Amino acid sequence: MGNIVEFKNVNKKFGKSTIIKNASFCIKRNAICGFIGPNGAGKTTIIKLLLGIIPKTDGEIKIMIDDNKTNQTDSLSSIGTIVSGPAYYGNLNAYQNIKIVANMKNIDLTDKQIEDYLELVGLDNIANKKVSHFSMGMKQRLAIACSLIGDPQFLIWDEPINGLDPTGIIEIRNLMTKLHQTRNVTFLISSHILSELDKIVDKIILINKGSIVYNGTAEELLEKYQCATLEEAYMNCMQNVEG
């Protein structure tokens, strides 16, 4: 199975500071990839580079959704995202938020389709409640629903389970598994909750101080450091990098 992302020798400078340093990695189609690193390591910057939100300084970024969309610009419309926390219109209800996001994507949704998106994330029973009155977890569920509009084949989720209670975390994990198995969706998930990533990812990208320090399967990472859990392997890897 071919790659959906190829990120080659990418650098990103802000002023005189190099934030991303010669970073390279690839993500295969239908993978569930965990993107891990300390705060300030460069995870969000790389996600913004992938999405074209900020320009690279040099290097090559390819996102290949299918044979008709083989470059980054053409592929962006086929990517669902959650970046830097949930975005929403607080003065509107959940139903209206879905409608507006769909319109922004030039997608015409029926009432039934909107209800289906809200049901997927467990918000169908409060579809008419103003989002300003939502808890953090409810806002996060709405952000996930918005990212699914248009049935994208590639989902980039930055901290998708922030603010969710244990039941919500399990429900979103089950949703990810369902999308992966039934729609062949590829995921790139940035999260600090490694115990949860441990249950679902098959590939791991580790970043530290703007450099990619591991790019491979979760199984190989556990074997490399002789660990039983992703948390242990991550800590060992970071200690090894820091020397």
mmCIF file of N, CA and C in Angstrom, residues 237-243:
data_model
loop_
_atom_site.group_PDB
_atom_site.id
_atom_site.type_symbol
_atom_site.label_atom_id
_atom_site.label_comp_id
_atom_site.label_asym_id
_atom_site.label_seq_id
_atom_site.Cartn_x
_atom_site.Cartn_y
_atom_site.Cartn_z
ATOM 1 N N CYS A 237 13.113 6.453 24.785
ATOM 2 C CA CYS A 237 13.588 7.103 23.569
ATOM 3 C C CYS A 237 14.015 8.541 23.863
ATOM 4 N N MET A 238 13.199 9.275 24.599
ATOM 5 C CA MET A 238 13.525 10.664 24.927
ATOM 6 C C MET A 238 14.792 10.765 25.777
ATOM 7 N N GLN A 239 14.945 9.847 26.732
ATOM 8 C CA GLN A 239 16.156 9.834 27.553
ATOM 9 C C GLN A 239 17.382 9.540 26.711
ATOM 10 N N ASN A 240 17.221 8.647 25.740
ATOM 11 C CA ASN A 240 18.330 8.300 24.849
ATOM 12 C C ASN A 240 18.721 9.492 23.975
ATOM 13 N N VAL A 241 17.712 10.222 23.484
ATOM 14 C CA VAL A 241 17.971 11.388 22.636
ATOM 15 C C VAL A 241 18.654 12.497 23.428
ATOM 16 N N GLU A 242 18.162 12.711 24.663
ATOM 17 C CA GLU A 242 18.728 13.770 25.495
ATOM 18 C C GLU A 242 20.138 13.417 25.967
ATOM 19 N N GLY A 243 20.428 12.085 25.927
ATOM 20 C CA GLY A 243 21.763 11.626 26.270
ATOM 21 C C GLY A 243 22.100 11.711 27.729
#
